[in-house]
Short mmCIF file of C-alpha atoms and ligand atoms in Angstrom, two decimals:
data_model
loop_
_atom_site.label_atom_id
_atom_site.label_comp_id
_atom_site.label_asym_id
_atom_site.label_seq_id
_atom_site.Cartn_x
_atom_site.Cartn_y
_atom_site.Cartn_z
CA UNK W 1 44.34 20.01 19.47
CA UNK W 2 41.86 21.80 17.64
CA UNK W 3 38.40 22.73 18.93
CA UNK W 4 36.45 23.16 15.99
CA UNK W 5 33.89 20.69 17.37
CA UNK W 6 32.18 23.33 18.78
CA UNK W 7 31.46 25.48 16.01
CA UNK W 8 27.91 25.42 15.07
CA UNK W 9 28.65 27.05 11.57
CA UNK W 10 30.83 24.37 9.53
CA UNK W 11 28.10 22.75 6.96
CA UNK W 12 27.97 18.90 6.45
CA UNK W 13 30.30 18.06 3.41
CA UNK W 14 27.72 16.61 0.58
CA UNK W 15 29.32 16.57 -2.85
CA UNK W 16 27.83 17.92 -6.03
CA UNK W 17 25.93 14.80 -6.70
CA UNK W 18 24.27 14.60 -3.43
CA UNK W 19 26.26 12.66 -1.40
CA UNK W 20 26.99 12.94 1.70
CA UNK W 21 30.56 12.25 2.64
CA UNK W 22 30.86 10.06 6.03
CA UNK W 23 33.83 8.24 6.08
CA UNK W 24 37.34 9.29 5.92
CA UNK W 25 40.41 7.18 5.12
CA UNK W 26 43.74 8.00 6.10
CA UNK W 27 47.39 7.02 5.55
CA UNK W 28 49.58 7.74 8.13
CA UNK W 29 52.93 6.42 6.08
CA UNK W 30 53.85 5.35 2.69
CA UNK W 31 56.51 3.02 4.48
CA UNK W 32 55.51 -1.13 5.24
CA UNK W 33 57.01 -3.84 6.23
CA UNK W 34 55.79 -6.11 3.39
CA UNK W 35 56.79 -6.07 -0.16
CA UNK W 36 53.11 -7.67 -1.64
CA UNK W 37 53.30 -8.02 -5.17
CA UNK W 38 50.39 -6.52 -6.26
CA UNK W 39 50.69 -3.95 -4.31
CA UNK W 40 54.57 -2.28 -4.48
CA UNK W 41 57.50 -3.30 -6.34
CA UNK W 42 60.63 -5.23 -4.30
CA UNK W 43 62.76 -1.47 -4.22
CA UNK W 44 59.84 0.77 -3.67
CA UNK W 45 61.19 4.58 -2.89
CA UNK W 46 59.70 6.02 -0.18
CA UNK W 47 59.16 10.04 0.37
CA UNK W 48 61.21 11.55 2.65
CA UNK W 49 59.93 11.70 6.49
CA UNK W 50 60.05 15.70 6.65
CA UNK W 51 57.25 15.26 3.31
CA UNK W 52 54.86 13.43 5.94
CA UNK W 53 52.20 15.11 8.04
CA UNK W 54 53.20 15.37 11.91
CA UNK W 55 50.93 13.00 14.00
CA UNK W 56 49.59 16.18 15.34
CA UNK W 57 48.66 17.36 11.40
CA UNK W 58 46.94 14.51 10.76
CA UNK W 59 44.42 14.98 13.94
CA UNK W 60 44.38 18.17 13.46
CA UNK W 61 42.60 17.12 10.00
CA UNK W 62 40.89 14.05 11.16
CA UNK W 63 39.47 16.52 13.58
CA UNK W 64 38.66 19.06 10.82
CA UNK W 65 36.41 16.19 9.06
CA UNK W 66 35.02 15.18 12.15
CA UNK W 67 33.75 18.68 12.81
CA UNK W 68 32.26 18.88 9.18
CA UNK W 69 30.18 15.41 9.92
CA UNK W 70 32.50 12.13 9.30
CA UNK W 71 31.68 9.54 11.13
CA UNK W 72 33.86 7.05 10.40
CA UNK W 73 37.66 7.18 10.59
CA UNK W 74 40.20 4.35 9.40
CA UNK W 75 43.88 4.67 9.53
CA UNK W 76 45.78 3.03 6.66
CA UNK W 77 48.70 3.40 4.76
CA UNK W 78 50.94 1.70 4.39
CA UNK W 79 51.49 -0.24 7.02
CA UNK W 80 50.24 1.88 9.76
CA UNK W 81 51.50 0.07 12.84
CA UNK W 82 55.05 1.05 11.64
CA UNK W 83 54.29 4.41 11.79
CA UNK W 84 56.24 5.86 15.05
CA UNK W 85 54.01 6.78 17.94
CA UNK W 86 51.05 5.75 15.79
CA UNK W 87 48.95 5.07 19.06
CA UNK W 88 49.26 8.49 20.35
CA UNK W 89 46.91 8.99 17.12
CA UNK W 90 44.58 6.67 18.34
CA UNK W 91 44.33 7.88 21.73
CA UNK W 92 44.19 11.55 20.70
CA UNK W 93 41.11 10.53 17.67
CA UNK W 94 39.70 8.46 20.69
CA UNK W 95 38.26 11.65 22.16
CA UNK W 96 35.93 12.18 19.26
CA UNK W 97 34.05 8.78 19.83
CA UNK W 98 33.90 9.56 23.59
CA UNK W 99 32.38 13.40 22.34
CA UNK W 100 29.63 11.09 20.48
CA UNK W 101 30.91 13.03 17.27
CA UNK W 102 32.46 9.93 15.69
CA UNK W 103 30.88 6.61 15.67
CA UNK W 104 33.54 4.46 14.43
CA UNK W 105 37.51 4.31 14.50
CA UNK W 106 39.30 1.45 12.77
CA UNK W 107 42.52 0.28 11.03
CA UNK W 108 43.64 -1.75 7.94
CA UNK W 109 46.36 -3.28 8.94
CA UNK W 110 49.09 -6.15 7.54
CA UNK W 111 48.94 -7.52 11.11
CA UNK W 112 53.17 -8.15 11.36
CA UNK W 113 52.70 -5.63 14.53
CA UNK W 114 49.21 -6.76 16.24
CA UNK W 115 50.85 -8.70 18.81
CA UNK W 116 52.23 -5.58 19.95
CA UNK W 117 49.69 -3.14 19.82
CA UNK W 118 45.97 -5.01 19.90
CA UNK W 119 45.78 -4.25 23.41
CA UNK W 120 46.53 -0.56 23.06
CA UNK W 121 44.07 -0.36 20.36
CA UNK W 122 41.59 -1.80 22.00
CA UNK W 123 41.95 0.42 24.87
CA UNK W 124 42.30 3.43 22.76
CA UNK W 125 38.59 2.58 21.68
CA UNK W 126 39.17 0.73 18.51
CA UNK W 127 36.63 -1.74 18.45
CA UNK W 128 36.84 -3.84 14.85
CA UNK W 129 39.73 -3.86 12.81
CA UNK W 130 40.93 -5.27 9.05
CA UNK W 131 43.46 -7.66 8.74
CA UNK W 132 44.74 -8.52 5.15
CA UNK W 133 45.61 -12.38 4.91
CA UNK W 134 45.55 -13.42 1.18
CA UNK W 135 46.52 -17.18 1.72
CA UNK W 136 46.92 -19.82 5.06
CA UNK W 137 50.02 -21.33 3.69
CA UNK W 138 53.58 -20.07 4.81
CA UNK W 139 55.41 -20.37 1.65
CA UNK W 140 52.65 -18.83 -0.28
CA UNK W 141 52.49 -15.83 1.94
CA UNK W 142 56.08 -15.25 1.93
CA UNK W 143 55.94 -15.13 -2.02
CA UNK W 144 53.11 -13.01 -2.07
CA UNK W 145 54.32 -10.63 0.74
CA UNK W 146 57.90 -10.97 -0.51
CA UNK W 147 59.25 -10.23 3.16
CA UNK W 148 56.18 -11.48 5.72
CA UNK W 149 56.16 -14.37 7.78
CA UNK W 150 52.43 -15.54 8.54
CA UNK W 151 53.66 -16.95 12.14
CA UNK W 152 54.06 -13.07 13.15
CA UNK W 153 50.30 -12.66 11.37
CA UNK W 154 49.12 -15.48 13.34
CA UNK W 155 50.29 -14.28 16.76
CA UNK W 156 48.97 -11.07 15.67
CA UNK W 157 45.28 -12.91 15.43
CA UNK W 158 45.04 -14.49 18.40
CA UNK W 159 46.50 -11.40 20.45
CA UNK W 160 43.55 -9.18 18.70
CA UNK W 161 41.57 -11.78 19.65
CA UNK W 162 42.79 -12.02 23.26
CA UNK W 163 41.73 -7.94 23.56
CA UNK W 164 38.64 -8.64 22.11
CA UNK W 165 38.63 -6.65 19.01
CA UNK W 166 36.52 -7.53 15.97
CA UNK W 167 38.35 -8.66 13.09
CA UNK W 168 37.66 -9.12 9.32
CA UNK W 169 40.20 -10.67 7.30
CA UNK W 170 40.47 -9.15 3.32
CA UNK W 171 41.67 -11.19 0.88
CA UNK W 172 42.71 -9.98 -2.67
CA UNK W 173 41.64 -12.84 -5.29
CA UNK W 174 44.98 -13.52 -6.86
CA UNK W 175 44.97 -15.53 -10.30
CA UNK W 176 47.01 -18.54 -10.34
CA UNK W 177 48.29 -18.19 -6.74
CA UNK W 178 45.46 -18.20 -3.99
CA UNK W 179 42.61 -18.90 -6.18
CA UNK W 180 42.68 -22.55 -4.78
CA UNK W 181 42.44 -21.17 -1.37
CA UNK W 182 39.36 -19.46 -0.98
CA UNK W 183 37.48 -22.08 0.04
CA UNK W 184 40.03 -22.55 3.14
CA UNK W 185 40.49 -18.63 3.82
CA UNK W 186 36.63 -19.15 4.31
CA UNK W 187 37.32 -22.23 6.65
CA UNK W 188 39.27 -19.83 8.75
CA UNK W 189 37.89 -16.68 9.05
CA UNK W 190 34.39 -18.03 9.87
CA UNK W 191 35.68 -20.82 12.57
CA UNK W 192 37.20 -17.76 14.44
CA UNK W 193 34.19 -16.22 14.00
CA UNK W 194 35.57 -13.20 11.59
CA UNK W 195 33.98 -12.65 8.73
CA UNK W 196 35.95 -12.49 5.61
CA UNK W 197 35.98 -10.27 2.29
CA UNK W 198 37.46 -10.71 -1.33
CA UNK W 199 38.77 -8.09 -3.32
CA UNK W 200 39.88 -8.03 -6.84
CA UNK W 201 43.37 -6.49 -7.33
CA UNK W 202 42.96 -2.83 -9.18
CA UNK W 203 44.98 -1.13 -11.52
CA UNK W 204 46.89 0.95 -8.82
CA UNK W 205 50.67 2.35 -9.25
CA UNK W 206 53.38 0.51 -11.03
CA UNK W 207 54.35 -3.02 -9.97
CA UNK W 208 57.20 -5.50 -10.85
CA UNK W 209 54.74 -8.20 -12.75
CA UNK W 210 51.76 -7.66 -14.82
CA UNK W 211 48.72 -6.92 -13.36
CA UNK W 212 46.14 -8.65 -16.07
CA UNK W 213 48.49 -12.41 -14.87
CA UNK W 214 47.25 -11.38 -11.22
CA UNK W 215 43.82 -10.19 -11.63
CA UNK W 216 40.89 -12.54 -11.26
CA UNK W 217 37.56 -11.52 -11.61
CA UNK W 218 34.97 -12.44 -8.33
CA UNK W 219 32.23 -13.47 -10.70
CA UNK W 220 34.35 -16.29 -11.40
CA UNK W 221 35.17 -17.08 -7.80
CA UNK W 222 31.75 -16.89 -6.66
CA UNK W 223 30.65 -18.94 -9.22
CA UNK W 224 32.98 -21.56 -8.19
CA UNK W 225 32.25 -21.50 -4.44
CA UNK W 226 28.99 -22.67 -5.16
CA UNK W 227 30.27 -25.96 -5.98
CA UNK W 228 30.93 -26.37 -2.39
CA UNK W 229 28.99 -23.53 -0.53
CA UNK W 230 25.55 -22.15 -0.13
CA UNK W 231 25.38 -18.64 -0.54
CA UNK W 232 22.72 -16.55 0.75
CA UNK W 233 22.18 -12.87 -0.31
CA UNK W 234 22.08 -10.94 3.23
CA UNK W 235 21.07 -7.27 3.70
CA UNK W 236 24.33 -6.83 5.62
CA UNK W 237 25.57 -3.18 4.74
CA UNK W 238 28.72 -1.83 6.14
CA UNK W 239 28.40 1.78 4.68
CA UNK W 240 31.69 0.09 2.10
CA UNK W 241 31.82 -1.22 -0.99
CA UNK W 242 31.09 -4.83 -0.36
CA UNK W 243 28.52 -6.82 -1.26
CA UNK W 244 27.61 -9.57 1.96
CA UNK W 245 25.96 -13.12 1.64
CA UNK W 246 25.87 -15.68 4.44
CA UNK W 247 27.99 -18.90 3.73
CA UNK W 248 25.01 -21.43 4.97
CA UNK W 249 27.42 -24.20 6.13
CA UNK W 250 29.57 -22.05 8.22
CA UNK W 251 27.37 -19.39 9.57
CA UNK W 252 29.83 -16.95 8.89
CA UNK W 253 29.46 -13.65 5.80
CA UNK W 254 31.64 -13.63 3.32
CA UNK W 255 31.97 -9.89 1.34
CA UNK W 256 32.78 -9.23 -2.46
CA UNK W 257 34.75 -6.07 -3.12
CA UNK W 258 34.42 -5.86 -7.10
CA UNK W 259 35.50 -2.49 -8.52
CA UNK W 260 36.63 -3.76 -11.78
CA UNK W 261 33.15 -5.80 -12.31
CA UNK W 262 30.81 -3.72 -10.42
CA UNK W 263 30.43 -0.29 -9.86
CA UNK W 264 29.81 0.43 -6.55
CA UNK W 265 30.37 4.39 -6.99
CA UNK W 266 26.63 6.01 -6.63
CA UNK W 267 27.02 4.94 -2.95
CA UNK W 268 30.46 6.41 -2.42
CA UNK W 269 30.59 8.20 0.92
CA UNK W 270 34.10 8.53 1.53
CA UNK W 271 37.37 10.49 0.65
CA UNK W 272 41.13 9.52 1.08
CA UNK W 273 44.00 11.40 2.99
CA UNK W 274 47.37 10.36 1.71
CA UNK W 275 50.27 10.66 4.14
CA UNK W 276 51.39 14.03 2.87
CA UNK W 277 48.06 15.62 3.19
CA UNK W 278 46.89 15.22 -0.30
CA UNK W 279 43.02 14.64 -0.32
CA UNK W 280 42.12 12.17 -2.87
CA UNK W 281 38.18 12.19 -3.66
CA UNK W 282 38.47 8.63 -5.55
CA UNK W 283 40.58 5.90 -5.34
CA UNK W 284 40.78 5.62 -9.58
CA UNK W 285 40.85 9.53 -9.98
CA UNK W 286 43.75 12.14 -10.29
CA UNK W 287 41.18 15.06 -8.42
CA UNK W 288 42.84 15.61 -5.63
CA UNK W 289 43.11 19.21 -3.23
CA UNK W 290 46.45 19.44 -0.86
CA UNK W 291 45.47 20.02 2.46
CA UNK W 292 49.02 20.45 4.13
CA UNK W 293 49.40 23.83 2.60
CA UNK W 294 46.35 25.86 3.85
CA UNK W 295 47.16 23.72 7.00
CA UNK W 296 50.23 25.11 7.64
CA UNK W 297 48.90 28.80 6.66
CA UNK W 298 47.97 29.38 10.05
CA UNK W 299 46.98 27.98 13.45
CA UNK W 300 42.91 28.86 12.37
CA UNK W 301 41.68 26.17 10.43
CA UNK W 302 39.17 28.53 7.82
CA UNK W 303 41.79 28.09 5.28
CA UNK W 304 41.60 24.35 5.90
CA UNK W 305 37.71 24.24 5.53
CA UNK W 306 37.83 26.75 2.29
CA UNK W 307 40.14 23.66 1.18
CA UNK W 308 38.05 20.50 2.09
CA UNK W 309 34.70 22.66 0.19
CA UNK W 310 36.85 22.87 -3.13
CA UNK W 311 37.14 19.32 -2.69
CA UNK W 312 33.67 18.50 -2.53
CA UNK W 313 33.45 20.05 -6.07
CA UNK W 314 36.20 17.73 -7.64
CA UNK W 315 34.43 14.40 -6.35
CA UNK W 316 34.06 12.60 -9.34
CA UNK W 317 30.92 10.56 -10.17
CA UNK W 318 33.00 7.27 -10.12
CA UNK W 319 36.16 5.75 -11.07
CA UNK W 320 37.29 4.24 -14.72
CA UNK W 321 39.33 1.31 -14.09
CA UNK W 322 40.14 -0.77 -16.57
CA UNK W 323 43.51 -3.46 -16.73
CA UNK W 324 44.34 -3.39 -20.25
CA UNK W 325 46.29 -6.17 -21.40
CA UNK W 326 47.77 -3.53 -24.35
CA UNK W 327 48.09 -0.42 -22.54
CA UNK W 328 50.59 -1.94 -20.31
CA UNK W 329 50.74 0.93 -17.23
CA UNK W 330 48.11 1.43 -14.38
CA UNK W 331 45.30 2.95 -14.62
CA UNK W 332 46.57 5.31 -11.61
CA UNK W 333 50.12 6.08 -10.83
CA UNK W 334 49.83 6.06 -7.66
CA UNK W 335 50.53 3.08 -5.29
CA UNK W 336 48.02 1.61 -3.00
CA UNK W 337 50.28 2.74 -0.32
CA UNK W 338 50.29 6.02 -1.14
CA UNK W 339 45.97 6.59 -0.95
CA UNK W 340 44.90 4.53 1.68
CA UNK W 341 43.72 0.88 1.06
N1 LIG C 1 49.31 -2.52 5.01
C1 LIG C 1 47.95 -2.63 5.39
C2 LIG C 1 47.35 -3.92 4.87
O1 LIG C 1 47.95 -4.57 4.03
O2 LIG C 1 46.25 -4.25 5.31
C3 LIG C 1 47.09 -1.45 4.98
C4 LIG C 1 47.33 -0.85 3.63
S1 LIG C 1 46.99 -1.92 2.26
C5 LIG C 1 47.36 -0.84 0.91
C6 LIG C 1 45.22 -2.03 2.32
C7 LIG C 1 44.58 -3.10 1.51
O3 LIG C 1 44.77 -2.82 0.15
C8 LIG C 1 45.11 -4.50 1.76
O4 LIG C 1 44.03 -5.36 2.07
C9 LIG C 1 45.71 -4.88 0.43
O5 LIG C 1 45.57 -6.26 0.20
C10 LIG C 1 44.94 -4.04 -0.53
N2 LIG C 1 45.61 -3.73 -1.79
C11 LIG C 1 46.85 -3.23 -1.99
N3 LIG C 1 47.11 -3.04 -3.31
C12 LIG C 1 45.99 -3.44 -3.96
C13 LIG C 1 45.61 -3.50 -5.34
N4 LIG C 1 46.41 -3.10 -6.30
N5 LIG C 1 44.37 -3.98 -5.63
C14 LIG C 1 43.52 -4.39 -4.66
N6 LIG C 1 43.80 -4.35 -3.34
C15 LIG C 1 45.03 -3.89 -3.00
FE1 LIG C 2 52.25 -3.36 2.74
FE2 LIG C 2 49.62 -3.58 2.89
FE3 LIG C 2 50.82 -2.96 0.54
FE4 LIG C 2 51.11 -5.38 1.55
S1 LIG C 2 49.18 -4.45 0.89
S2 LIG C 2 52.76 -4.08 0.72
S3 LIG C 2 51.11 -5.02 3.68
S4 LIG C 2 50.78 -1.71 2.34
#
């Protein structure tokens, strides 16, 4: 495992409009064991294994980052938990937290596999962790997730619970199919004491339905939940995109993720690894350096570094999303899956 920790000459990656990149996402596999609908189509293709990064790649670049001043690792895909082996990952990043060099490693996960593993994650160091739940009712979440069953989710919950990790559930605001939920998903999430965040569904890689019949803006949900709710602006910042208030009645903070009707981009501190070692410097942008290549150049990482500083240079100053009823393709080819959610 690399030991580039201990170089004092790798500079802090800041990008050419000043800021200072923190936070690293990374997908460990294109592969999941849902089919969501706004997320892949039913007969998705998947690359070929030998196109992935060994598990022993991606630490070698997680480490790489790590070295140049991230702070915050979350592994993604995907559904990560399928990966094979995936907690010899976690237990191999783990050493950077107990170095002091990392403050924070966490997962996005589907949560079909938490029963399994939210013990091993916990004792691998991984304190809080995302679960995606987008509705509480079992023939809803099968239609959304196509092949899911929330019973596994649920079992999931209350093992991650049981090992005492942290959880926040995200929820992507779905037009005409959870949009009468939100109120409940609150209900939930804040009587198990998680908190809970919205996002709206973004133009991202080609899906079987239309995205404009799925996407719901959050100004219109929030608006609505103060029928029912209180909502008080909070400072809350979690160095993401979201935007916290506290829900008066239950205690609990409820998040707004809103790339298509705010822009959240001046803040943007982070950068995406896709599963084949493509380094993605915006969710809703092509620029992109490969990082596999110079990585496999040789066992020294320079050619690595020389890589991650051309990236800095391609970060773009923010995204353009936009789901255009007439255009009629995403904004970005790529899926989701493929960047890093
Ligand atoms: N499989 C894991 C999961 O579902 O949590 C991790 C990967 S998934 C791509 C990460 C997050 O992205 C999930 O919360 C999912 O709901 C969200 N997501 C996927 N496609 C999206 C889209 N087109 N717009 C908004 N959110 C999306
Ligand atoms: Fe899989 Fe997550 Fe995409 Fe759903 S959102 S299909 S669980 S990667």
């Amino acid at each position: 495992m690399g030991d580039q920790l201990n170089s004092p000459l790798l500079p802090a990656l800041v990008d050419r409009f000043g800021r200072s990149i923190t936070y690293l996402r990374v997908s460990v596999t294109d592969r999941c064991d849902f089919r969501c609908v706004y997320c892949m189509s039913e007969h998705m293709s998947f690359l070929p294994r030998r196109e992935l990064l060994t598990l022993e790649e991606l630490d070698r670049i997680c480490t790489a980052f790590v070295a140049r001043g991230v702070r915050k690792l979350r592994i993604t895909g995907g559904e990560p938990l399928v990966r094979k082996n995936i907690m010899w990952l976690f237990e191999a990043l783990a050493r950077h937290l107990q170095s002091g060099q990392l403050d924070e490693l966490t997962l996005t996960t589907n949560g079909s596999q938490l029963k399994r593993f939210a013990k091993e994650l916990k004792a691998a160091s991984v304190e809080r962790i995302n679960v995606s739940l987008d509705t509480l009712q079992p023939d809803r979440f099968r239609a959304i997730t196509r092949w899911g069953d929330i019973g596994t989710v649920m079992e999931g919950l209350d093992a991650a619970d049981a090992a005492g990790l942290k959880v926040k559930i995200n929820a992507v605001a779905l037009k005409g199919t959870n949009e009468d939920e939100i109120g409940d998903l609150i209900t939930f999430a804040h009587g198990r004491g998680y908190d809970l965040t919205l996002i709206e569904t973004m133009p991202l890689g080609e899906i079987d339905g239309a995205r404009h019949d799925q996407y719901l803006p959050l100004s219109i949900v929030r608006a609505r939940l103060l029928d029912r709710w209180t909502l008080e602006d909070i400072p809350h910042q979690t160095g993401g995109p979201a935007r916290y208030v506290r829900v008066r009645e239950t205690g609990g903070r409820l998040g707004f993720i809103t790339p298509m009707t705010h822009n959240f981009c001046e803040s943007c501190n982070r950068v995406r690894l896709t599963c084949t070692g493509t380094l993605y410097m915006c969710l809703g942008q092509e620029d992109a350096v490969d990082l596999r290549e110079p990585l496999r150049a040789g066992s020294s990482d320079a050619a690595l570094h020389a890589a991650i500083d051309e990236a800095m240079l391609l970060k773009p100053k923010g995204h353009d999303f936009v789901i255009d009823r007439r255009a009629g393709r995403p904004a970005v080819a790529r899926h989701m899956s493929v960047t890093g959610g």
